[in-house]
mmCIF file of C-alpha atoms in Angstrom:
data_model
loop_
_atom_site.group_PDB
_atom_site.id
_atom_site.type_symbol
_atom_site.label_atom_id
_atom_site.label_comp_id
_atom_site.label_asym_id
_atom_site.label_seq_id
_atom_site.Cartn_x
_atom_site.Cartn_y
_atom_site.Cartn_z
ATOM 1 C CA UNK A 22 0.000 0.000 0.000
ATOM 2 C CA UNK A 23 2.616 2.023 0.553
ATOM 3 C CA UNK A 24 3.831 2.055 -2.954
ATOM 4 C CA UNK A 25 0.087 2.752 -3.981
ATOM 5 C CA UNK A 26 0.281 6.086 -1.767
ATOM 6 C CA UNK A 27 3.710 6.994 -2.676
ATOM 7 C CA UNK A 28 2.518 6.751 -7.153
ATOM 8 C CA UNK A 29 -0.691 8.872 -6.589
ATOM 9 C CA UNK A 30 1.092 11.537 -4.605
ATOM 10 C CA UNK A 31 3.606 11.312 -7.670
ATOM 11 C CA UNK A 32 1.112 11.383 -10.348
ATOM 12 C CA UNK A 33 -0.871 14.193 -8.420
ATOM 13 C CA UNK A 34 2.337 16.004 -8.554
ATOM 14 C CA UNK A 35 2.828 15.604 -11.698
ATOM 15 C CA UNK A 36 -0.790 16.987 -12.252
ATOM 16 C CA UNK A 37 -0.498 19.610 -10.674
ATOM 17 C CA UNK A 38 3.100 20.437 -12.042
ATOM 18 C CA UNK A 39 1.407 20.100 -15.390
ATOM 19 C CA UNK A 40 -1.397 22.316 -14.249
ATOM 20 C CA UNK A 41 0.518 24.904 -13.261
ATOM 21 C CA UNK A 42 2.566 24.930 -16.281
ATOM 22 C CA UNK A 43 -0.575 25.058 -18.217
ATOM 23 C CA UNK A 44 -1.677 28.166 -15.915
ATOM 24 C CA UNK A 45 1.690 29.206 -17.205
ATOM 25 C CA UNK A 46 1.680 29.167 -20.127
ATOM 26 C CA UNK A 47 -1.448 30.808 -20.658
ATOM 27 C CA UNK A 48 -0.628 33.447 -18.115
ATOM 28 C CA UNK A 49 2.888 33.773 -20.689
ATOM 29 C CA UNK A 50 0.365 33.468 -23.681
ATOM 30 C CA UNK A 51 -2.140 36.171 -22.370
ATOM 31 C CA UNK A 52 1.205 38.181 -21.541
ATOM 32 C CA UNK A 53 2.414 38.185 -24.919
ATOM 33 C CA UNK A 54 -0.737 38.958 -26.341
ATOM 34 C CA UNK A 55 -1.372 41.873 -23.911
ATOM 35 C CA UNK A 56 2.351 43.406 -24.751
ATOM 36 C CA UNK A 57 1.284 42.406 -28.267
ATOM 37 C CA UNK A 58 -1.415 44.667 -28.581
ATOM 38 C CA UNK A 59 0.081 47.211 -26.463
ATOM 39 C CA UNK A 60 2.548 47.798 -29.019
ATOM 40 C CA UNK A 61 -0.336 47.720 -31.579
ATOM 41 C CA UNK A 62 -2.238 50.787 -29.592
ATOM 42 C CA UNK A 63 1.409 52.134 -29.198
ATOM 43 C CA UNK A 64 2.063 52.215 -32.786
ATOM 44 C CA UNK A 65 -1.293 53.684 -33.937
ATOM 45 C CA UNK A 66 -1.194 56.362 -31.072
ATOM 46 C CA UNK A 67 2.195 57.398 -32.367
ATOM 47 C CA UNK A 68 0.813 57.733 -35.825
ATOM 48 C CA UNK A 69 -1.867 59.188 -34.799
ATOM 49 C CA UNK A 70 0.294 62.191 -32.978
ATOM 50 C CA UNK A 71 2.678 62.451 -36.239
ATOM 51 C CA UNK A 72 -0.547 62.716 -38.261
ATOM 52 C CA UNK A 73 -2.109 65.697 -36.473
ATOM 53 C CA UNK A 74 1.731 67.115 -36.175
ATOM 54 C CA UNK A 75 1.889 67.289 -39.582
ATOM 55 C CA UNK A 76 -1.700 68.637 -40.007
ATOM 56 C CA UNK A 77 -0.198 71.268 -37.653
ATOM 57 C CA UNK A 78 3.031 71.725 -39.793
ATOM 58 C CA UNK A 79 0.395 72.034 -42.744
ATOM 59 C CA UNK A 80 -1.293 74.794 -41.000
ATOM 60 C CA UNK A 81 1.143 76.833 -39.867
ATOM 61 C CA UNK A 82 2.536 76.973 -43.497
ATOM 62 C CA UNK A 83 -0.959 77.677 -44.562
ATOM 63 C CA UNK A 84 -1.767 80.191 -42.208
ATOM 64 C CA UNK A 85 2.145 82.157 -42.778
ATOM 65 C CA UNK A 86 1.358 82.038 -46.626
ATOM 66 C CA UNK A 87 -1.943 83.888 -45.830
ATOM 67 C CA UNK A 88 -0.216 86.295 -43.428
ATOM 68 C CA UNK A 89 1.900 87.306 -45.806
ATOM 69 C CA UNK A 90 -0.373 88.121 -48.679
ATOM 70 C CA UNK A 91 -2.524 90.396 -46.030
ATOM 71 C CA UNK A 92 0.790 92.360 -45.506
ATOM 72 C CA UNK A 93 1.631 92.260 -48.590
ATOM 73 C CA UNK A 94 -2.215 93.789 -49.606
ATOM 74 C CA UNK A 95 -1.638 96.074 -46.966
ATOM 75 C CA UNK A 96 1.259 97.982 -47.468
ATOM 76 C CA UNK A 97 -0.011 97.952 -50.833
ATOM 77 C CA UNK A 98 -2.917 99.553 -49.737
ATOM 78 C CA UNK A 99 -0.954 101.832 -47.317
ATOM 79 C CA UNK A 100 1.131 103.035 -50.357
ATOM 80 C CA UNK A 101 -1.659 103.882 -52.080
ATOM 81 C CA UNK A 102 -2.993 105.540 -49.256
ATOM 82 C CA UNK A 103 0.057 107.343 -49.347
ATOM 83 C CA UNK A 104 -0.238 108.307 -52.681
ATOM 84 C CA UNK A 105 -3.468 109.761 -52.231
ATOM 85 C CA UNK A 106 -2.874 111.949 -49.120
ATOM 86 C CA UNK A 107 -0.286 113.182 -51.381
ATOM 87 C CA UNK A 108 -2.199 114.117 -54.539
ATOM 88 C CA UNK A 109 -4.727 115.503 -52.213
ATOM 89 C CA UNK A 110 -2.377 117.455 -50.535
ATOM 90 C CA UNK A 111 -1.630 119.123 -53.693
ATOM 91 C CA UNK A 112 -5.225 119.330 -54.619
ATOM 92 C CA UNK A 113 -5.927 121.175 -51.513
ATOM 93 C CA UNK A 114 -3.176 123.657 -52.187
ATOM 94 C CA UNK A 115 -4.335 124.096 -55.368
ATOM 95 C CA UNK A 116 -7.305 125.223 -54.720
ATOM 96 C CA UNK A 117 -5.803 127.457 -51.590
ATOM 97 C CA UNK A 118 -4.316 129.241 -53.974
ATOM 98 C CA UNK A 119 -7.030 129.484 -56.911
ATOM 99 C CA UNK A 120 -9.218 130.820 -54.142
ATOM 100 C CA UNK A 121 -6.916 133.505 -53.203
ATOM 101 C CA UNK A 122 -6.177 134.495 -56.798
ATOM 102 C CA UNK A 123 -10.031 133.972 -57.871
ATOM 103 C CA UNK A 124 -10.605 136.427 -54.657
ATOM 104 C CA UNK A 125 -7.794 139.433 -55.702
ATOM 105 C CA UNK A 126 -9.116 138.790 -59.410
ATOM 106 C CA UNK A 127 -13.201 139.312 -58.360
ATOM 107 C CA UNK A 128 -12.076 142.579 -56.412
ATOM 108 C CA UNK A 129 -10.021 144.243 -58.817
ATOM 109 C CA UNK A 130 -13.163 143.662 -61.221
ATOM 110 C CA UNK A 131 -15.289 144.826 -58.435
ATOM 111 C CA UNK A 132 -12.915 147.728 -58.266
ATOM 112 C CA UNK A 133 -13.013 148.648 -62.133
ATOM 113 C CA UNK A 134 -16.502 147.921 -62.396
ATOM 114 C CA UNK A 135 -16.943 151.029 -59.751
ATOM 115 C CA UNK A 136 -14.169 153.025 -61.108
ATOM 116 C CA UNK A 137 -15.714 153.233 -64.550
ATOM 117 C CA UNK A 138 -18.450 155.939 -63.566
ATOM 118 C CA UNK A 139 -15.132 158.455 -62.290
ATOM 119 C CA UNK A 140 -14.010 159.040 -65.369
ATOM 120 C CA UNK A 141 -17.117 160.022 -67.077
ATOM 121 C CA UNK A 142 -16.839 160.239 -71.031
ATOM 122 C CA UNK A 143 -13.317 159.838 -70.953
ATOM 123 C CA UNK A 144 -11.953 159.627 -74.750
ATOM 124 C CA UNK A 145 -9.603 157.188 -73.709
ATOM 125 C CA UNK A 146 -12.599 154.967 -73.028
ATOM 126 C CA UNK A 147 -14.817 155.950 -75.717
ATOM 127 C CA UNK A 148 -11.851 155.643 -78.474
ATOM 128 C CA UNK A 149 -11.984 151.763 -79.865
ATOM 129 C CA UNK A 150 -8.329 150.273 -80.189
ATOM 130 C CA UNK A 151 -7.933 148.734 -82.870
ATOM 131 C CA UNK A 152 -7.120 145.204 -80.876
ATOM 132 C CA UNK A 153 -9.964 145.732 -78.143
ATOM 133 C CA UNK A 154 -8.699 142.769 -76.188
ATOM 134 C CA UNK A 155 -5.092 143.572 -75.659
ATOM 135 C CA UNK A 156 -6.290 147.192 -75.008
ATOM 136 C CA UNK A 157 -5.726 147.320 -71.161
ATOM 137 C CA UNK A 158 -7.986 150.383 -71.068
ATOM 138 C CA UNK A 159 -10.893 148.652 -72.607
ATOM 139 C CA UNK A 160 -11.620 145.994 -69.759
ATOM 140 C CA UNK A 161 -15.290 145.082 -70.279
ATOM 141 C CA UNK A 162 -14.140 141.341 -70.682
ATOM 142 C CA UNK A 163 -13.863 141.439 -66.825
ATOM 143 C CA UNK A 164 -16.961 142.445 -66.073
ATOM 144 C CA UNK A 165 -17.630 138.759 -65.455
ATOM 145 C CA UNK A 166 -16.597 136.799 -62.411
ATOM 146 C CA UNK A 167 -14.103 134.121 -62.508
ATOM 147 C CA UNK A 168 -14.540 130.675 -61.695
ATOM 148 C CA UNK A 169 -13.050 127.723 -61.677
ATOM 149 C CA UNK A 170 -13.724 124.501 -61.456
ATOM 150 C CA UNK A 171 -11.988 120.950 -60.039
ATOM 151 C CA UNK A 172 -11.342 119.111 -63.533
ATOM 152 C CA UNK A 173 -9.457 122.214 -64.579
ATOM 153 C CA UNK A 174 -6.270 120.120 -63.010
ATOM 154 C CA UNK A 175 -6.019 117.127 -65.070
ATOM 155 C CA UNK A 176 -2.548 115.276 -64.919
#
């Protein structure tokens, strides 16, 4: 009997020796698979994060490109700004001085116009030159007022 005892607390030994190499080698197996599939969702994570990097890259270049056409359009559109200020600058001048002229102009023929009844029947004013315009005695061309207008100054 002895023998009997001693072989089936061998072969239960051997059971559970091969039961826990079973348990194991599934516990290796699930292991593996676990790391296995850890280095899957590893892999797709980092490719994942280099995808929206280079999104980002794309963007940026994007988003510099537009950049500089706006200051591009803009200091375009500041020189032409520029350019306007300037020609109105003139303009205003211009007409600064066409004022004060038109002024000095409308009172000497405001001054004429009254100085015509002192000299009474004046021959000198009576007599027709024989080139009326250029006769600086014979004014009555300026008995009109002068204007002018804003298309006079065409480039």
């Amino acid at each position: 009997m002895a023998s009997s005892s001693g072989t089936s607390s061998g072969s239960s030994l051997i059971q559970n020796s091969g039961s826990e190499e079973n348990l194991q080698a599934l516990m290796d197996q699930r292991k593996r698979k676990r790391m296995i599939s850890n280095r899957e969702s590893a892999r797709r994570s980092r490719m994942r994060k280099q995808k929206h990097l280079d999104d980002l890259v794309a963007q940026v270049a994007q988003l510099k490109k537009e950049n500089h056409q706006i200051i591009t359009s803009i200091n375009i559109t500041t020189q032409h700004y520029l350019n306007v200020e300037a020609d109105n600058s003139i303009l205003r001048a211009q007409v600064s001085e066409l004022s004060h002229r038109l002024e000095f102009l409308n009172g000497i023929i405001s001054l004429l116009n009254s100085s015509n009844g002192l000299f009474g029947d004046s021959s000198i004013f009576n007599e027709p030159a024989a080139d009326s315009f250029l006769n600086p005695l014979n004014m009555s061309y300026l008995n009109q007022p002068i204007s002018a207008s804003a298309d006079v100054f065409q480039y």
